[in-house]
Every structure is written in structure tokens, then in C-alpha cells.
PDB file of C-alpha atoms in Angstrom:
ATOM      1  CA  GLY A   1     -41.192  43.583-166.817  1.00 64.00           C
ATOM      2  CA  ALA A   2     -44.065  41.500-168.205  1.00 84.00           C
ATOM      3  CA  VAL A   3     -46.577  44.285-168.677  1.00 92.00           C
ATOM      4  CA  VAL A   4     -49.827  43.874-170.562  1.00 96.00           C
ATOM      5  CA  SER A   5     -51.823  46.932-171.537  1.00 97.00           C
ATOM      6  CA  GLN A   6     -55.382  47.306-172.733  1.00 98.00           C
ATOM      7  CA  HIS A   7     -56.987  50.136-174.629  1.00 97.00           C
ATOM      8  CA  PRO A   8     -59.366  51.691-173.987  1.00 98.00           C
ATOM      9  CA  SER A   9     -59.770  51.306-170.242  1.00 97.00           C
ATOM     10  CA  ARG A  10     -63.398  52.390-170.458  1.00 97.00           C
ATOM     11  CA  VAL A  11     -65.772  52.703-173.371  1.00 97.00           C
ATOM     12  CA  ILE A  12     -69.417  53.593-173.712  1.00 97.00           C
ATOM     13  CA  CYS A  13     -71.150  52.812-176.963  1.00 96.00           C
ATOM     14  CA  LYS A  14     -74.645  52.777-178.353  1.00 97.00           C
ATOM     15  CA  SER A  15     -76.543  49.576-178.951  1.00 97.00           C
ATOM     16  CA  GLY A  16     -75.888  48.177-182.409  1.00 97.00           C
ATOM     17  CA  THR A  17     -72.429  49.624-182.829  1.00 97.00           C
ATOM     18  CA  SER A  18     -69.116  47.756-182.748  1.00 97.00           C
ATOM     19  CA  VAL A  19     -66.280  48.264-180.292  1.00 98.00           C
ATOM     20  CA  LYS A  20     -62.656  47.225-180.609  1.00 98.00           C
ATOM     21  CA  ILE A  21     -60.485  46.503-177.588  1.00 98.00           C
ATOM     22  CA  GLU A  22     -56.719  46.192-177.913  1.00 97.00           C
ATOM     23  CA  CYS A  23     -54.427  44.044-175.800  1.00 97.00           C
ATOM     24  CA  ARG A  24     -50.682  44.562-176.019  1.00 96.00           C
ATOM     25  CA  SER A  25     -47.720  42.839-174.428  1.00 93.00           C
ATOM     26  CA  LEU A  26     -45.298  45.698-173.884  1.00 94.00           C
ATOM     27  CA  ASP A  27     -42.015  44.008-173.071  1.00 89.00           C
ATOM     28  CA  PHE A  28     -42.354  40.413-174.197  1.00 89.00           C
ATOM     29  CA  GLN A  29     -43.594  38.366-177.097  1.00 89.00           C
ATOM     30  CA  ALA A  30     -46.875  36.608-176.592  1.00 88.00           C
ATOM     31  CA  THR A  31     -47.591  33.641-178.796  1.00 83.00           C
ATOM     32  CA  THR A  32     -50.855  33.084-176.968  1.00 89.00           C
ATOM     33  CA  MET A  33     -53.347  35.603-175.642  1.00 92.00           C
ATOM     34  CA  PHE A  34     -56.570  34.981-173.775  1.00 94.00           C
ATOM     35  CA  TRP A  35     -59.762  36.993-173.510  1.00 97.00           C
ATOM     36  CA  TYR A  36     -61.963  36.887-170.434  1.00 97.00           C
ATOM     37  CA  ARG A  37     -65.245  38.487-169.524  1.00 97.00           C
ATOM     38  CA  GLN A  38     -66.344  39.343-166.014  1.00 96.00           C
ATOM     39  CA  PHE A  39     -69.845  40.393-165.007  1.00 95.00           C
ATOM     40  CA  PRO A  40     -70.398  42.278-161.733  1.00 92.00           C
ATOM     41  CA  LYS A  41     -69.757  40.192-158.625  1.00 89.00           C
ATOM     42  CA  GLN A  42     -68.844  37.176-160.760  1.00 92.00           C
ATOM     43  CA  SER A  43     -65.612  35.440-161.595  1.00 93.00           C
ATOM     44  CA  LEU A  44     -63.650  35.679-164.817  1.00 95.00           C
ATOM     45  CA  MET A  45     -64.960  33.534-167.633  1.00 95.00           C
ATOM     46  CA  LEU A  46     -62.631  32.571-170.452  1.00 95.00           C
ATOM     47  CA  MET A  47     -64.062  33.551-173.809  1.00 96.00           C
ATOM     48  CA  ALA A  48     -61.352  32.542-176.243  1.00 95.00           C
ATOM     49  CA  THR A  49     -57.730  31.705-176.778  1.00 92.00           C
ATOM     50  CA  SER A  50     -55.841  33.307-179.622  1.00 90.00           C
ATOM     51  CA  ASN A  51     -52.551  32.202-181.081  1.00 86.00           C
ATOM     52  CA  GLU A  52     -50.471  34.518-183.214  1.00 83.00           C
ATOM     53  CA  GLY A  53     -51.182  34.007-186.884  1.00 82.00           C
ATOM     54  CA  SER A  54     -54.026  31.540-186.489  1.00 85.00           C
ATOM     55  CA  LYS A  55     -57.732  31.526-185.747  1.00 88.00           C
ATOM     56  CA  ALA A  56     -58.917  31.906-182.201  1.00 92.00           C
ATOM     57  CA  THR A  57     -60.394  29.024-180.253  1.00 93.00           C
ATOM     58  CA  TYR A  58     -63.662  29.972-178.594  1.00 95.00           C
ATOM     59  CA  GLU A  59     -65.093  28.495-175.429  1.00 94.00           C
ATOM     60  CA  GLN A  60     -68.454  26.813-175.568  1.00 94.00           C
ATOM     61  CA  GLY A  61     -71.308  29.270-175.713  1.00 94.00           C
ATOM     62  CA  VAL A  62     -69.236  32.203-176.984  1.00 95.00           C
ATOM     63  CA  GLU A  63     -70.362  33.439-180.402  1.00 94.00           C
ATOM     64  CA  LYS A  64     -67.321  33.734-182.649  1.00 93.00           C
ATOM     65  CA  ASP A  65     -69.138  35.962-185.123  1.00 95.00           C
ATOM     66  CA  LYS A  66     -70.038  38.394-182.401  1.00 96.00           C
ATOM     67  CA  PHE A  67     -66.686  38.485-180.635  1.00 97.00           C
ATOM     68  CA  LEU A  68     -64.074  38.802-183.356  1.00 96.00           C
ATOM     69  CA  ILE A  69     -60.525  38.149-182.256  1.00 95.00           C
ATOM     70  CA  ASN A  70     -57.434  38.994-184.242  1.00 91.00           C
ATOM     71  CA  HIS A  71     -53.902  38.178-183.121  1.00 89.00           C
ATOM     72  CA  ALA A  72     -51.874  39.574-185.981  1.00 83.00           C
ATOM     73  CA  SER A  73     -48.563  40.015-184.198  1.00 90.00           C
ATOM     74  CA  LEU A  74     -46.658  38.682-181.216  1.00 90.00           C
ATOM     75  CA  THR A  75     -47.532  41.757-179.189  1.00 93.00           C
ATOM     76  CA  LEU A  76     -51.086  42.619-180.177  1.00 94.00           C
ATOM     77  CA  SER A  77     -54.470  40.962-180.009  1.00 94.00           C
ATOM     78  CA  THR A  78     -57.776  42.702-180.590  1.00 96.00           C
ATOM     79  CA  LEU A  79     -61.297  41.829-179.531  1.00 97.00           C
ATOM     80  CA  THR A  80     -64.139  43.400-181.496  1.00 97.00           C
ATOM     81  CA  VAL A  81     -67.612  43.237-180.032  1.00 98.00           C
ATOM     82  CA  THR A  82     -69.881  43.500-183.041  1.00 97.00           C
ATOM     83  CA  SER A  83     -73.422  44.856-182.891  1.00 96.00           C
ATOM     84  CA  ALA A  84     -73.120  45.383-179.176  1.00 97.00           C
ATOM     85  CA  HIS A  85     -76.169  45.148-176.941  1.00 96.00           C
ATOM     86  CA  PRO A  86     -76.674  46.148-173.300  1.00 97.00           C
ATOM     87  CA  GLU A  87     -76.179  42.533-172.197  1.00 96.00           C
ATOM     88  CA  ASP A  88     -72.632  42.740-173.596  1.00 97.00           C
ATOM     89  CA  SER A  89     -71.803  45.347-170.970  1.00 97.00           C
ATOM     90  CA  SER A  90     -69.038  43.794-168.932  1.00 97.00           C
ATOM     91  CA  PHE A  91     -65.414  43.963-167.836  1.00 97.00           C
ATOM     92  CA  TYR A  92     -63.207  42.477-170.557  1.00 98.00           C
ATOM     93  CA  ILE A  93     -59.752  41.312-169.533  1.00 98.00           C
ATOM     94  CA  CYS A  94     -56.962  39.946-171.673  1.00 97.00           C
ATOM     95  CA  SER A  95     -53.924  37.973-170.667  1.00 94.00           C
ATOM     96  CA  ALA A  96     -50.783  37.011-172.512  1.00 92.00           C
ATOM     97  CA  ARG A  97     -48.444  34.076-172.185  1.00 87.00           C
ATOM     98  CA  ASP A  98     -44.793  34.927-172.464  1.00 80.00           C
ATOM     99  CA  LYS A  99     -43.200  33.073-175.373  1.00 73.00           C
ATOM    100  CA  GLY A 100     -40.008  32.754-173.384  1.00 70.00           C
ATOM    101  CA  ALA A 101     -41.574  31.446-170.177  1.00 67.00           C
ATOM    102  CA  ALA A 102     -43.203  28.075-169.767  1.00 61.00           C
ATOM    103  CA  TYR A 103     -45.965  28.923-167.375  1.00 59.00           C
ATOM    104  CA  GLU A 104     -46.249  32.639-166.901  1.00 76.00           C
ATOM    105  CA  GLN A 105     -49.416  34.405-167.906  1.00 85.00           C
ATOM    106  CA  TYR A 106     -49.834  38.113-167.364  1.00 90.00           C
ATOM    107  CA  PHE A 107     -53.089  40.012-167.220  1.00 95.00           C
ATOM    108  CA  GLY A 108     -54.062  43.375-168.574  1.00 97.00           C
ATOM    109  CA  PRO A 109     -55.879  45.972-166.463  1.00 97.00           C
ATOM    110  CA  GLY A 110     -59.227  45.315-168.125  1.00 97.00           C
ATOM    111  CA  THR A 111     -61.669  47.317-170.246  1.00 98.00           C
ATOM    112  CA  ARG A 112     -65.046  48.360-168.891  1.00 97.00           C
ATOM    113  CA  LEU A 113     -67.615  48.257-171.710  1.00 98.00           C
ATOM    114  CA  THR A 114     -70.988  49.891-171.233  1.00 97.00           C
ATOM    115  CA  VAL A 115     -73.561  49.562-173.991  1.00 97.00           C
ATOM    116  CA  THR A 116     -76.460  51.999-173.796  1.00 96.00           C
TER     117      THR A 116
ATOM    118  CA  ASP B   1     -58.112  20.787-164.627  1.00 64.00           C
ATOM    119  CA  ALA B   2     -58.964  19.936-161.011  1.00 66.00           C
ATOM    120  CA  LYS B   3     -61.713  21.893-159.301  1.00 88.00           C
ATOM    121  CA  THR B   4     -60.876  23.990-156.265  1.00 94.00           C
ATOM    122  CA  THR B   5     -62.948  24.970-153.246  1.00 95.00           C
ATOM    123  CA  GLN B   6     -62.334  28.155-151.289  1.00 97.00           C
ATOM    124  CA  PRO B   7     -64.238  29.974-148.556  1.00 97.00           C
ATOM    125  CA  THR B   8     -66.372  32.766-149.925  1.00 96.00           C
ATOM    126  CA  SER B   9     -64.954  35.446-147.689  1.00 97.00           C
ATOM    127  CA  MET B  10     -62.495  36.098-144.869  1.00 97.00           C
ATOM    128  CA  ASP B  11     -61.521  39.020-142.675  1.00 97.00           C
ATOM    129  CA  CYS B  12     -58.067  39.828-141.391  1.00 97.00           C
ATOM    130  CA  ALA B  13     -56.733  42.588-139.179  1.00 97.00           C
ATOM    131  CA  GLU B  14     -54.036  44.755-140.660  1.00 97.00           C
ATOM    132  CA  GLY B  15     -50.585  43.600-139.656  1.00 97.00           C
ATOM    133  CA  ARG B  16     -51.717  40.069-138.967  1.00 97.00           C
ATOM    134  CA  ALA B  17     -51.068  37.054-141.164  1.00 97.00           C
ATOM    135  CA  ALA B  18     -53.825  36.156-143.589  1.00 98.00           C
ATOM    136  CA  ASN B  19     -54.155  32.414-144.183  1.00 98.00           C
ATOM    137  CA  LEU B  20     -56.299  31.554-147.182  1.00 98.00           C
ATOM    138  CA  PRO B  21     -57.161  27.868-147.595  1.00 98.00           C
ATOM    139  CA  CYS B  22     -57.901  25.989-150.782  1.00 97.00           C
ATOM    140  CA  ASN B  23     -59.059  22.434-151.308  1.00 97.00           C
ATOM    141  CA  HIS B  24     -58.129  20.617-154.497  1.00 95.00           C
ATOM    142  CA  SER B  25     -58.751  17.002-153.625  1.00 94.00           C
ATOM    143  CA  THR B  26     -58.857  15.811-157.255  1.00 92.00           C
ATOM    144  CA  ILE B  27     -55.511  17.302-158.216  1.00 92.00           C
ATOM    145  CA  SER B  28     -53.361  15.034-160.342  1.00 88.00           C
ATOM    146  CA  GLY B  29     -49.634  14.513-160.179  1.00 87.00           C
ATOM    147  CA  ASN B  30     -48.663  16.928-162.939  1.00 84.00           C
ATOM    148  CA  GLU B  31     -50.898  19.796-161.885  1.00 89.00           C
ATOM    149  CA  TYR B  32     -49.624  22.947-160.257  1.00 91.00           C
ATOM    150  CA  VAL B  33     -51.377  25.123-157.702  1.00 94.00           C
ATOM    151  CA  TYR B  34     -51.520  28.794-158.702  1.00 94.00           C
ATOM    152  CA  TRP B  35     -52.725  31.791-156.744  1.00 96.00           C
ATOM    153  CA  TYR B  36     -53.879  35.048-158.276  1.00 95.00           C
ATOM    154  CA  ARG B  37     -55.645  37.986-156.747  1.00 97.00           C
ATOM    155  CA  GLN B  38     -57.906  40.642-158.191  1.00 97.00           C
ATOM    156  CA  ILE B  39     -58.255  44.035-156.642  1.00 96.00           C
ATOM    157  CA  HIS B  40     -61.543  45.708-157.464  1.00 91.00           C
ATOM    158  CA  SER B  41     -61.895  46.711-161.132  1.00 89.00           C
ATOM    159  CA  GLN B  42     -58.378  45.584-162.031  1.00 94.00           C
ATOM    160  CA  GLY B  43     -56.946  42.618-163.859  1.00 95.00           C
ATOM    161  CA  PRO B  44     -55.769  39.584-161.877  1.00 95.00           C
ATOM    162  CA  GLN B  45     -52.287  39.686-160.413  1.00 94.00           C
ATOM    163  CA  TYR B  46     -50.081  36.616-160.143  1.00 91.00           C
ATOM    164  CA  ILE B  47     -48.992  35.832-156.599  1.00 95.00           C
ATOM    165  CA  ILE B  48     -47.283  32.455-156.424  1.00 94.00           C
ATOM    166  CA  HIS B  49     -47.418  28.887-157.654  1.00 92.00           C
ATOM    167  CA  GLY B  50     -46.110  25.484-156.575  1.00 94.00           C
ATOM    168  CA  LEU B  51     -46.152  21.780-157.322  1.00 93.00           C
ATOM    169  CA  LYS B  52     -45.177  19.848-154.204  1.00 93.00           C
ATOM    170  CA  ASN B  53     -42.826  21.884-152.094  1.00 90.00           C
ATOM    171  CA  ASN B  54     -43.698  24.956-150.112  1.00 95.00           C
ATOM    172  CA  GLU B  55     -42.840  28.168-151.883  1.00 96.00           C
ATOM    173  CA  THR B  56     -42.117  31.699-150.752  1.00 97.00           C
ATOM    174  CA  ASN B  57     -41.627  34.945-152.592  1.00 95.00           C
ATOM    175  CA  GLU B  58     -41.770  38.625-151.755  1.00 95.00           C
ATOM    176  CA  MET B  59     -45.554  38.624-151.741  1.00 95.00           C
ATOM    177  CA  ALA B  60     -46.582  35.426-149.998  1.00 97.00           C
ATOM    178  CA  SER B  61     -45.899  31.853-148.954  1.00 98.00           C
ATOM    179  CA  LEU B  62     -47.619  28.788-150.318  1.00 98.00           C
ATOM    180  CA  ILE B  63     -47.976  25.737-148.131  1.00 98.00           C
ATOM    181  CA  ILE B  64     -49.045  22.536-149.926  1.00 97.00           C
ATOM    182  CA  THR B  65     -50.021  19.483-147.894  1.00 97.00           C
ATOM    183  CA  GLU B  66     -48.076  16.300-148.404  1.00 95.00           C
ATOM    184  CA  ASP B  67     -50.983  14.601-150.187  1.00 95.00           C
ATOM    185  CA  ARG B  68     -51.404  17.785-152.291  1.00 96.00           C
ATOM    186  CA  LYS B  69     -55.143  17.810-151.709  1.00 96.00           C
ATOM    187  CA  SER B  70     -55.110  21.246-150.141  1.00 97.00           C
ATOM    188  CA  SER B  71     -52.958  24.315-149.828  1.00 97.00           C
ATOM    189  CA  THR B  72     -52.786  27.567-147.907  1.00 98.00           C
ATOM    190  CA  LEU B  73     -51.706  30.962-149.137  1.00 98.00           C
ATOM    191  CA  ILE B  74     -50.131  33.037-146.404  1.00 98.00           C
ATOM    192  CA  LEU B  75     -49.788  36.800-146.517  1.00 98.00           C
ATOM    193  CA  PRO B  76     -47.473  37.302-143.543  1.00 97.00           C
ATOM    194  CA  HIS B  77     -48.374  40.886-142.690  1.00 96.00           C
ATOM    195  CA  ALA B  78     -51.614  41.890-144.360  1.00 97.00           C
ATOM    196  CA  THR B  79     -52.196  45.519-145.258  1.00 97.00           C
ATOM    197  CA  LEU B  80     -55.292  47.351-146.427  1.00 97.00           C
ATOM    198  CA  ARG B  81     -53.938  47.117-149.981  1.00 96.00           C
ATOM    199  CA  ASP B  82     -54.208  43.341-149.773  1.00 97.00           C
ATOM    200  CA  THR B  83     -57.998  43.581-149.770  1.00 98.00           C
ATOM    201  CA  ALA B  84     -58.963  41.646-152.895  1.00 98.00           C
ATOM    202  CA  VAL B  85     -60.483  38.452-154.241  1.00 97.00           C
ATOM    203  CA  TYR B  86     -57.956  35.621-154.094  1.00 98.00           C
ATOM    204  CA  TYR B  87     -58.207  32.810-156.603  1.00 97.00           C
ATOM    205  CA  CYS B  88     -56.691  29.366-156.152  1.00 97.00           C
ATOM    206  CA  ILE B  89     -56.310  27.617-159.518  1.00 94.00           C
ATOM    207  CA  VAL B  90     -55.022  24.196-160.410  1.00 91.00           C
ATOM    208  CA  ARG B  91     -53.375  23.955-163.785  1.00 86.00           C
ATOM    209  CA  GLY B  92     -51.636  21.225-165.722  1.00 75.00           C
ATOM    210  CA  THR B  93     -48.270  21.316-167.395  1.00 65.00           C
ATOM    211  CA  LEU B  94     -47.745  22.389-170.974  1.00 56.00           C
ATOM    212  CA  ASN B  95     -47.726  18.882-172.383  1.00 50.00           C
ATOM    213  CA  THR B  96     -51.328  18.324-171.344  1.00 45.00           C
ATOM    214  CA  GLY B  97     -52.372  20.609-174.158  1.00 46.00           C
ATOM    215  CA  THR B  98     -54.614  22.836-172.081  1.00 50.00           C
ATOM    216  CA  ALA B  99     -52.026  23.914-169.569  1.00 53.00           C
ATOM    217  CA  SER B 100     -52.190  27.572-170.383  1.00 64.00           C
ATOM    218  CA  LYS B 101     -55.866  27.877-169.575  1.00 76.00           C
ATOM    219  CA  LEU B 102     -56.620  29.384-166.206  1.00 85.00           C
ATOM    220  CA  THR B 103     -60.067  28.452-164.965  1.00 87.00           C
ATOM    221  CA  PHE B 104     -61.196  30.875-162.296  1.00 92.00           C
ATOM    222  CA  GLY B 105     -63.553  29.781-159.548  1.00 91.00           C
ATOM    223  CA  THR B 106     -65.365  32.164-157.249  1.00 91.00           C
ATOM    224  CA  GLY B 107     -62.336  32.830-155.052  1.00 96.00           C
ATOM    225  CA  THR B 108     -62.107  34.177-151.507  1.00 97.00           C
ATOM    226  CA  ARG B 109     -62.919  37.799-150.854  1.00 97.00           C
ATOM    227  CA  LEU B 110     -60.338  38.930-148.275  1.00 98.00           C
ATOM    228  CA  GLN B 111     -61.185  42.074-146.344  1.00 98.00           C
ATOM    229  CA  VAL B 112     -58.301  43.558-144.391  1.00 98.00           C
ATOM    230  CA  THR B 113     -59.452  45.892-141.642  1.00 96.00           C
ATOM    231  CA  LEU B 114     -57.808  48.390-139.326  1.00 93.00           C
TER     232      LEU B 114
END
């Protein structure tokens, strides 16, 4: 149980275009989902926290107008990278907190974004 | 959340126990110690967590010192598939308001060799 999926697993897009990444909790309800970014040979950096039905909370230094997060249901959150640039190329990882569990947080497999 | 310090890298022979240390000297009374690992190009995987007592599950054991200022993750019989970056994270309880955040440090890169 407790599986989180991400789609797509890899995406290549041209500079200036927008890309949407989906994060789904497959067998549990997630009131809270988190989005992380990881550059090569670096650790995961939290970008934002999204709660179902409300606006996301962004970490300092993360542009909310560039990284649009929508958490419309208890099983789906989306991250849209708008007007992507090569410096946005990274590994994007989501995680979801199980509504029924106090502390458990499960991670998705990640999405590799390459902007050319 | 308390900051953690881990060695940058460690090697371990396959079949041997891998002991990964973590210092968290500023941990407060209501903070848990969590361990995750990340195999290359995958999302992090939960391993184990604890508060005061030692914990064991099918993946690993967690030994927390009595003063809670450090802990050790033990993989009893390391295999090549255990090669990964291991993250030690200290996290508060839900009533602190930021308990769900996981702040990742640089972790320990464990290389298991034949």
C-alpha cells in the first residue's frame, strides 16, 4: 500500500513552454502533498506544500507564479512549470501525507524535466 | 527542526552490517529521528523512525543514544541494492505546526561493494 505515482517520469520541453507534472496517491487520501526539486548531486529542496482545496504554501525563494500548484482532490496534485527555461531542468519529486496516518509521508518516483 | 550531521560517504562490503551515524545534538524532546534513502534517480524511500527507544523493522535497526543527540542506522546484512544516499532527518510532532515538513540534508552516500 501507500503508493504515490508521478506522470510523466521524463519530459523534454522547449524553452518558453509550460509543463505539467501530476502526482497521485493511488491507495490513500492525501490531505497534504509536497513538491521537491533536486539538482544533480544535490539534496532535495522543498518547493511548496499543498493542502487539498486551498492555496499552496511556497518556500522562500520559490516563485509561485512560475511554479503553479493545484491540489484539487485528495488524490491528485499538479505542478505546472510555466515558461520553462534551461535552469528549470531538474528532478521534481512529490510526496503525500496519508490522511489516516499521523506521520507517514510517501514519495513519488520523480519526474526528470529537461528544458532545451 | 534540528539540524543533522552525517558523514559524506561510507563503504561497506556486501553481507556485512552497515552502520550509518547521525548527529543531532540540538534535537528537542518532541522531535523524532527519521531515516530515508534515495537510490539513484528515484524518489526517497522511508526506512525507519524513532523517538527514544531503539527500533527495528524488516529493513533496518535504529539505535538512539540515551541523550538522543545521535543515532545509528544499521543495515544488518548489506547488499548491492542498498547502495544509496541515506538521509537522517529530525522532525517534530504534528502539533508543532511544521511537523510534516521533511528537511533533507546532504546525507551519506553508502557504497556497498563485492
